[in-house]
Amino acid sequence: MISVSMKNVSMSFGANSVLKKVTFETNEGEIFGMLGPSGSGKTTIINILTKQLTADGGECYVAAKSDEIGLMLENDGLFNRLSALDNLIVFEDIYGIPRHRTLEAIERVGLTNAKKTKVYALSKGMRQRLVLARAVLHTPKILFLDEPTSALDPMTARGIYKLIRDLRDGGSTIFLTTHNMEEATYLCDRVVMLYGGNIIEQGAPKEICERYHATKTVMDLEAVFVELTGGGLA
């Protein structure tokens, strides 16, 4: 069953064409990855799908109501003078979530010892984990994650991977963007490669690698991207 889709979606900012008839679809209950260098249109796609932007043309579909969507973007929207816990309590009240689930969310992202710390005193990585806790607080039907582990150390990132997989196993659809090839191959059921506003390849990570490098491993998505574009994802 389709969970998220785009068909021939185009988007321009002035004379800059960011998306060019982008078409893809995700299946319900999968982790779907979007790979591409900075400026390729990944965040614009999430903003269109979550109705923060309106595309110039094409069709979009998201099989969830606004209160069934979780969202983690670079602009975290945290309340700096509130504690980590109080930031989540604001959304706990909105969604009618019991306190024990809020505390569980903080624990799952490794912030239990910092729950009373004011947000302005948190490191970038801790803020990122708090935003993720907020995004999953209501166990969303569809979760959009924009570079979810970009500022995290490897050990914390592995814990986030487990949380993402647990959400998928619980029935949530996960849509994430990433530059991390290991992350994409470990987490994603399917990926699309976005370059210059176009989708240049898509499929399961292993299948994509075999398509271009039959003797190489699934860790060679970066090599595939270089072969297709002449450049890397950095």
PDB file of C-alpha atoms in Angstrom, residues 16-222:
ATOM      1  CA  ASN A  16      16.579  28.273  -9.976  1.00  0.00           C
ATOM      2  CA  SER A  17      14.837  25.008 -10.891  1.00  0.00           C
ATOM      3  CA  VAL A  18      15.150  22.838  -7.770  1.00  0.00           C
ATOM      4  CA  LEU A  19      12.935  19.870  -8.699  1.00  0.00           C
ATOM      5  CA  LYS A  20      12.287  18.622 -12.239  1.00  0.00           C
ATOM      6  CA  LYS A  21       9.281  16.301 -12.599  1.00  0.00           C
ATOM      7  CA  VAL A  22      10.252  14.170  -9.598  1.00  0.00           C
ATOM      8  CA  THR A  23       8.352  10.873  -9.355  1.00  0.00           C
ATOM      9  CA  PHE A  24       8.608   8.196  -6.643  1.00  0.00           C
ATOM     10  CA  GLU A  25       6.474   6.328  -4.118  1.00  0.00           C
ATOM     11  CA  THR A  26       7.051   4.699  -0.732  1.00  0.00           C
ATOM     12  CA  ASN A  27       5.341   1.643   0.653  1.00  0.00           C
ATOM     13  CA  GLU A  28       3.564   1.520   3.975  1.00  0.00           C
ATOM     14  CA  GLY A  29       5.787   0.304   6.798  1.00  0.00           C
ATOM     15  CA  GLU A  30       9.166   0.732   5.094  1.00  0.00           C
ATOM     16  CA  ILE A  31      12.241   2.866   5.697  1.00  0.00           C
ATOM     17  CA  PHE A  32      12.691   4.927   2.550  1.00  0.00           C
ATOM     18  CA  GLY A  33      15.899   6.862   2.005  1.00  0.00           C
ATOM     19  CA  MET A  34      16.637   9.863  -0.194  1.00  0.00           C
ATOM     20  CA  LEU A  35      20.300  10.392  -1.053  1.00  0.00           C
ATOM     21  CA  GLY A  36      21.802  13.472  -2.637  1.00  0.00           C
ATOM     22  CA  PRO A  37      24.345  16.259  -2.143  1.00  0.00           C
ATOM     23  CA  SER A  38      23.468  19.520  -0.441  1.00  0.00           C
ATOM     24  CA  GLY A  39      21.220  21.616  -2.669  1.00  0.00           C
ATOM     25  CA  SER A  40      19.850  18.646  -4.598  1.00  0.00           C
ATOM     26  CA  GLY A  41      16.282  19.246  -3.350  1.00  0.00           C
ATOM     27  CA  LYS A  42      15.902  16.732  -0.520  1.00  0.00           C
ATOM     28  CA  THR A  43      14.639  19.189   2.093  1.00  0.00           C
ATOM     29  CA  THR A  44      12.421  20.893  -0.484  1.00  0.00           C
ATOM     30  CA  ILE A  45      10.729  17.539  -1.122  1.00  0.00           C
ATOM     31  CA  ILE A  46      10.029  17.045   2.585  1.00  0.00           C
ATOM     32  CA  ASN A  47       8.696  20.600   2.848  1.00  0.00           C
ATOM     33  CA  ILE A  48       6.335  19.991  -0.067  1.00  0.00           C
ATOM     34  CA  LEU A  49       5.121  16.654   1.301  1.00  0.00           C
ATOM     35  CA  THR A  50       4.430  18.213   4.722  1.00  0.00           C
ATOM     36  CA  LYS A  51       2.653  21.205   3.122  1.00  0.00           C
ATOM     37  CA  GLN A  52       5.202  23.794   4.180  1.00  0.00           C
ATOM     38  CA  LEU A  53       5.747  24.584   0.494  1.00  0.00           C
ATOM     39  CA  THR A  54       3.469  24.328  -2.535  1.00  0.00           C
ATOM     40  CA  ALA A  55       4.979  22.778  -5.655  1.00  0.00           C
ATOM     41  CA  ASP A  56       4.759  24.534  -9.006  1.00  0.00           C
ATOM     42  CA  GLY A  57       3.271  21.437 -10.599  1.00  0.00           C
ATOM     43  CA  GLY A  58       2.665  17.719 -10.201  1.00  0.00           C
ATOM     44  CA  GLU A  59       0.824  15.554  -7.684  1.00  0.00           C
ATOM     45  CA  CYS A  60       1.648  14.681  -4.067  1.00  0.00           C
ATOM     46  CA  TYR A  61       0.078  12.126  -1.751  1.00  0.00           C
ATOM     47  CA  VAL A  62       0.662  11.452   1.963  1.00  0.00           C
ATOM     48  CA  ALA A  63      -1.488   8.761   3.581  1.00  0.00           C
ATOM     49  CA  ALA A  64      -1.713  10.441   6.985  1.00  0.00           C
ATOM     50  CA  LYS A  65      -3.454  13.308   8.732  1.00  0.00           C
ATOM     51  CA  SER A  66      -1.352  16.183  10.026  1.00  0.00           C
ATOM     52  CA  ASP A  67      -1.473  14.823  13.593  1.00  0.00           C
ATOM     53  CA  GLU A  68      -0.264  11.423  12.343  1.00  0.00           C
ATOM     54  CA  ILE A  69       2.965  12.864  10.940  1.00  0.00           C
ATOM     55  CA  GLY A  70       6.295  13.248  12.747  1.00  0.00           C
ATOM     56  CA  LEU A  71       8.848  15.735  11.450  1.00  0.00           C
ATOM     57  CA  MET A  72      12.512  16.395  12.162  1.00  0.00           C
ATOM     58  CA  LEU A  73      14.127  19.218  10.178  1.00  0.00           C
ATOM     59  CA  GLU A  74      17.359  21.192  10.482  1.00  0.00           C
ATOM     60  CA  ASN A  75      15.430  24.143  11.966  1.00  0.00           C
ATOM     61  CA  ASP A  76      14.612  22.485  15.279  1.00  0.00           C
ATOM     62  CA  GLY A  77      11.993  24.924  16.625  1.00  0.00           C
ATOM     63  CA  LEU A  78      12.903  24.198  20.257  1.00  0.00           C
ATOM     64  CA  PHE A  79      12.079  26.552  23.126  1.00  0.00           C
ATOM     65  CA  ASN A  80      15.544  27.560  24.328  1.00  0.00           C
ATOM     66  CA  ARG A  81      14.551  28.715  27.820  1.00  0.00           C
ATOM     67  CA  LEU A  82      12.583  25.574  28.633  1.00  0.00           C
ATOM     68  CA  SER A  83      14.164  22.335  29.814  1.00  0.00           C
ATOM     69  CA  ALA A  84      14.400  19.325  27.527  1.00  0.00           C
ATOM     70  CA  LEU A  85      11.508  17.679  29.357  1.00  0.00           C
ATOM     71  CA  ASP A  86       9.352  20.810  29.347  1.00  0.00           C
ATOM     72  CA  ASN A  87       9.818  21.081  25.574  1.00  0.00           C
ATOM     73  CA  LEU A  88       8.271  17.634  25.213  1.00  0.00           C
ATOM     74  CA  ILE A  89       5.532  18.354  27.763  1.00  0.00           C
ATOM     75  CA  VAL A  90       4.250  21.114  25.447  1.00  0.00           C
ATOM     76  CA  PHE A  91       3.584  18.464  22.790  1.00  0.00           C
ATOM     77  CA  GLU A  92       2.498  15.903  25.351  1.00  0.00           C
ATOM     78  CA  ASP A  93      -0.396  18.233  26.178  1.00  0.00           C
ATOM     79  CA  ILE A  94      -1.232  18.799  22.508  1.00  0.00           C
ATOM     80  CA  TYR A  95      -1.394  15.083  21.715  1.00  0.00           C
ATOM     81  CA  GLY A  96      -2.849  13.966  25.048  1.00  0.00           C
ATOM     82  CA  ILE A  97       0.072  11.640  25.717  1.00  0.00           C
ATOM     83  CA  PRO A  98       0.620  10.180  29.210  1.00  0.00           C
ATOM     84  CA  ARG A  99       3.746  11.336  31.041  1.00  0.00           C
ATOM     85  CA  HIS A 100       5.345   7.884  31.125  1.00  0.00           C
ATOM     86  CA  ARG A 101       5.514   7.862  27.320  1.00  0.00           C
ATOM     87  CA  THR A 102       7.226  11.254  27.336  1.00  0.00           C
ATOM     88  CA  LEU A 103       9.823   9.953  29.771  1.00  0.00           C
ATOM     89  CA  GLU A 104      10.264   6.836  27.629  1.00  0.00           C
ATOM     90  CA  ALA A 105      10.898   9.017  24.564  1.00  0.00           C
ATOM     91  CA  ILE A 106      13.596  10.969  26.419  1.00  0.00           C
ATOM     92  CA  GLU A 107      15.188   7.717  27.571  1.00  0.00           C
ATOM     93  CA  ARG A 108      15.172   6.199  24.086  1.00  0.00           C
ATOM     94  CA  VAL A 109      17.229   9.088  22.695  1.00  0.00           C
ATOM     95  CA  GLY A 110      19.637   9.022  25.641  1.00  0.00           C
ATOM     96  CA  LEU A 111      18.651  12.304  27.321  1.00  0.00           C
ATOM     97  CA  THR A 112      17.353  11.097  30.677  1.00  0.00           C
ATOM     98  CA  ASN A 113      20.243  12.720  32.564  1.00  0.00           C
ATOM     99  CA  ALA A 114      19.692  15.998  30.698  1.00  0.00           C
ATOM    100  CA  LYS A 115      15.899  16.173  30.948  1.00  0.00           C
ATOM    101  CA  LYS A 116      16.011  19.147  33.354  1.00  0.00           C
ATOM    102  CA  THR A 117      18.705  21.011  31.385  1.00  0.00           C
ATOM    103  CA  LYS A 118      17.667  24.184  29.585  1.00  0.00           C
ATOM    104  CA  VAL A 119      17.779  23.740  25.829  1.00  0.00           C
ATOM    105  CA  TYR A 120      20.196  26.650  25.314  1.00  0.00           C
ATOM    106  CA  ALA A 121      22.762  24.672  27.349  1.00  0.00           C
ATOM    107  CA  LEU A 122      22.475  21.504  25.242  1.00  0.00           C
ATOM    108  CA  SER A 123      25.035  20.569  22.600  1.00  0.00           C
ATOM    109  CA  LYS A 124      23.997  20.400  18.951  1.00  0.00           C
ATOM    110  CA  GLY A 125      23.860  16.613  19.095  1.00  0.00           C
ATOM    111  CA  MET A 126      21.703  16.662  22.238  1.00  0.00           C
ATOM    112  CA  ARG A 127      19.340  19.168  20.646  1.00  0.00           C
ATOM    113  CA  GLN A 128      19.068  16.891  17.632  1.00  0.00           C
ATOM    114  CA  ARG A 129      18.172  13.943  19.837  1.00  0.00           C
ATOM    115  CA  LEU A 130      15.551  16.035  21.613  1.00  0.00           C
ATOM    116  CA  VAL A 131      13.966  16.996  18.281  1.00  0.00           C
ATOM    117  CA  LEU A 132      13.820  13.318  17.367  1.00  0.00           C
ATOM    118  CA  ALA A 133      12.162  12.501  20.699  1.00  0.00           C
ATOM    119  CA  ARG A 134       9.568  15.180  19.953  1.00  0.00           C
ATOM    120  CA  ALA A 135       9.012  13.796  16.443  1.00  0.00           C
ATOM    121  CA  VAL A 136       8.288  10.258  17.681  1.00  0.00           C
ATOM    122  CA  LEU A 137       6.415  11.225  20.851  1.00  0.00           C
ATOM    123  CA  HIS A 138       2.993  10.403  19.369  1.00  0.00           C
ATOM    124  CA  THR A 139       4.186   7.294  17.458  1.00  0.00           C
ATOM    125  CA  PRO A 140       3.502   8.850  14.047  1.00  0.00           C
ATOM    126  CA  LYS A 141       2.087   6.935  11.118  1.00  0.00           C
ATOM    127  CA  ILE A 142       4.633   8.618   8.826  1.00  0.00           C
ATOM    128  CA  LEU A 143       7.920  10.042  10.099  1.00  0.00           C
ATOM    129  CA  PHE A 144       9.997  12.487   8.032  1.00  0.00           C
ATOM    130  CA  LEU A 145      13.638  12.730   9.115  1.00  0.00           C
ATOM    131  CA  ASP A 146      16.059  15.189   7.494  1.00  0.00           C
ATOM    132  CA  GLU A 147      19.645  14.051   8.235  1.00  0.00           C
ATOM    133  CA  PRO A 148      18.642  12.502  11.592  1.00  0.00           C
ATOM    134  CA  THR A 149      22.133  11.500  12.784  1.00  0.00           C
ATOM    135  CA  SER A 150      24.348  14.155  11.159  1.00  0.00           C
ATOM    136  CA  ALA A 151      25.615  15.619  14.462  1.00  0.00           C
ATOM    137  CA  LEU A 152      25.652  12.435  16.541  1.00  0.00           C
ATOM    138  CA  ASP A 153      28.535  10.253  17.686  1.00  0.00           C
ATOM    139  CA  PRO A 154      28.553   6.648  16.352  1.00  0.00           C
ATOM    140  CA  MET A 155      27.279   5.073  19.579  1.00  0.00           C
ATOM    141  CA  THR A 156      24.332   7.467  19.861  1.00  0.00           C
ATOM    142  CA  ALA A 157      23.610   7.049  16.142  1.00  0.00           C
ATOM    143  CA  ARG A 158      23.322   3.283  16.581  1.00  0.00           C
ATOM    144  CA  GLY A 159      20.729   3.854  19.298  1.00  0.00           C
ATOM    145  CA  ILE A 160      18.792   6.125  16.928  1.00  0.00           C
ATOM    146  CA  TYR A 161      18.979   3.439  14.231  1.00  0.00           C
ATOM    147  CA  LYS A 162      17.349   0.988  16.630  1.00  0.00           C
ATOM    148  CA  LEU A 163      14.600   3.486  17.441  1.00  0.00           C
ATOM    149  CA  ILE A 164      13.930   4.061  13.733  1.00  0.00           C
ATOM    150  CA  ARG A 165      13.799   0.323  13.011  1.00  0.00           C
ATOM    151  CA  ASP A 166      11.521  -0.274  16.010  1.00  0.00           C
ATOM    152  CA  LEU A 167       9.134   2.390  14.692  1.00  0.00           C
ATOM    153  CA  ARG A 168       9.174   0.725  11.268  1.00  0.00           C
ATOM    154  CA  ASP A 169       8.528  -2.676  12.836  1.00  0.00           C
ATOM    155  CA  GLY A 170       5.621  -1.118  14.730  1.00  0.00           C
ATOM    156  CA  GLY A 171       4.004  -0.052  11.450  1.00  0.00           C
ATOM    157  CA  SER A 172       5.331   3.477  10.884  1.00  0.00           C
ATOM    158  CA  THR A 173       6.629   4.565   7.490  1.00  0.00           C
ATOM    159  CA  ILE A 174      10.007   6.315   7.741  1.00  0.00           C
ATOM    160  CA  PHE A 175      11.129   8.821   5.087  1.00  0.00           C
ATOM    161  CA  LEU A 176      14.678   9.991   5.676  1.00  0.00           C
ATOM    162  CA  THR A 177      17.374  11.966   3.902  1.00  0.00           C
ATOM    163  CA  THR A 178      21.032  11.205   4.496  1.00  0.00           C
ATOM    164  CA  HIS A 179      24.583  11.673   3.226  1.00  0.00           C
ATOM    165  CA  ASN A 180      25.734   8.608   5.143  1.00  0.00           C
ATOM    166  CA  MET A 181      26.066   5.582   2.856  1.00  0.00           C
ATOM    167  CA  GLU A 182      26.479   3.151   5.755  1.00  0.00           C
ATOM    168  CA  GLU A 183      23.330   4.565   7.320  1.00  0.00           C
ATOM    169  CA  ALA A 184      21.402   4.167   4.068  1.00  0.00           C
ATOM    170  CA  THR A 185      22.462   0.583   3.474  1.00  0.00           C
ATOM    171  CA  TYR A 186      21.877  -0.423   7.095  1.00  0.00           C
ATOM    172  CA  LEU A 187      18.507   1.254   7.578  1.00  0.00           C
ATOM    173  CA  CYS A 188      16.719   1.631   4.261  1.00  0.00           C
ATOM    174  CA  ASP A 189      14.492  -0.886   2.540  1.00  0.00           C
ATOM    175  CA  ARG A 190      14.664   1.264  -0.597  1.00  0.00           C
ATOM    176  CA  VAL A 191      16.432   4.461  -1.632  1.00  0.00           C
ATOM    177  CA  VAL A 192      16.295   7.061  -4.377  1.00  0.00           C
ATOM    178  CA  MET A 193      19.287   9.077  -5.578  1.00  0.00           C
ATOM    179  CA  LEU A 194      18.552  12.749  -6.210  1.00  0.00           C
ATOM    180  CA  TYR A 195      20.876  14.917  -8.265  1.00  0.00           C
ATOM    181  CA  GLY A 196      20.266  18.266  -9.920  1.00  0.00           C
ATOM    182  CA  GLY A 197      16.559  18.101  -9.120  1.00  0.00           C
ATOM    183  CA  ASN A 198      16.162  14.714 -10.829  1.00  0.00           C
ATOM    184  CA  ILE A 199      15.909  11.174  -9.500  1.00  0.00           C
ATOM    185  CA  ILE A 200      18.730   9.337 -11.232  1.00  0.00           C
ATOM    186  CA  GLU A 201      18.341   5.887  -9.657  1.00  0.00           C
ATOM    187  CA  GLN A 202      16.138   4.031  -7.180  1.00  0.00           C
ATOM    188  CA  GLY A 203      15.635   0.613  -5.611  1.00  0.00           C
ATOM    189  CA  ALA A 204      16.909  -1.509  -2.730  1.00  0.00           C
ATOM    190  CA  PRO A 205      20.509  -0.541  -1.819  1.00  0.00           C
ATOM    191  CA  LYS A 206      21.875  -3.999  -2.631  1.00  0.00           C
ATOM    192  CA  GLU A 207      20.035  -4.139  -5.944  1.00  0.00           C
ATOM    193  CA  ILE A 208      21.390  -0.712  -6.995  1.00  0.00           C
ATOM    194  CA  CYS A 209      24.953  -1.735  -6.192  1.00  0.00           C
ATOM    195  CA  GLU A 210      24.622  -5.033  -8.029  1.00  0.00           C
ATOM    196  CA  ARG A 211      23.196  -3.186 -11.024  1.00  0.00           C
ATOM    197  CA  TYR A 212      26.404  -1.180 -11.411  1.00  0.00           C
ATOM    198  CA  HIS A 213      29.058  -3.165  -9.550  1.00  0.00           C
ATOM    199  CA  ALA A 214      28.024  -6.816  -9.497  1.00  0.00           C
ATOM    200  CA  THR A 215      31.129  -7.939  -7.592  1.00  0.00           C
ATOM    201  CA  LYS A 216      31.054  -5.235  -4.938  1.00  0.00           C
ATOM    202  CA  THR A 217      29.218  -4.975  -1.631  1.00  0.00           C
ATOM    203  CA  VAL A 218      26.202  -2.928  -0.586  1.00  0.00           C
ATOM    204  CA  MET A 219      28.578  -0.438   1.014  1.00  0.00           C
ATOM    205  CA  ASP A 220      29.359   0.940  -2.471  1.00  0.00           C
ATOM    206  CA  LEU A 221      26.380   3.262  -2.907  1.00  0.00           C
ATOM    207  CA  GLU A 222      28.854   6.133  -2.859  1.00  0.00           C
TER     208      GLU A 222
END
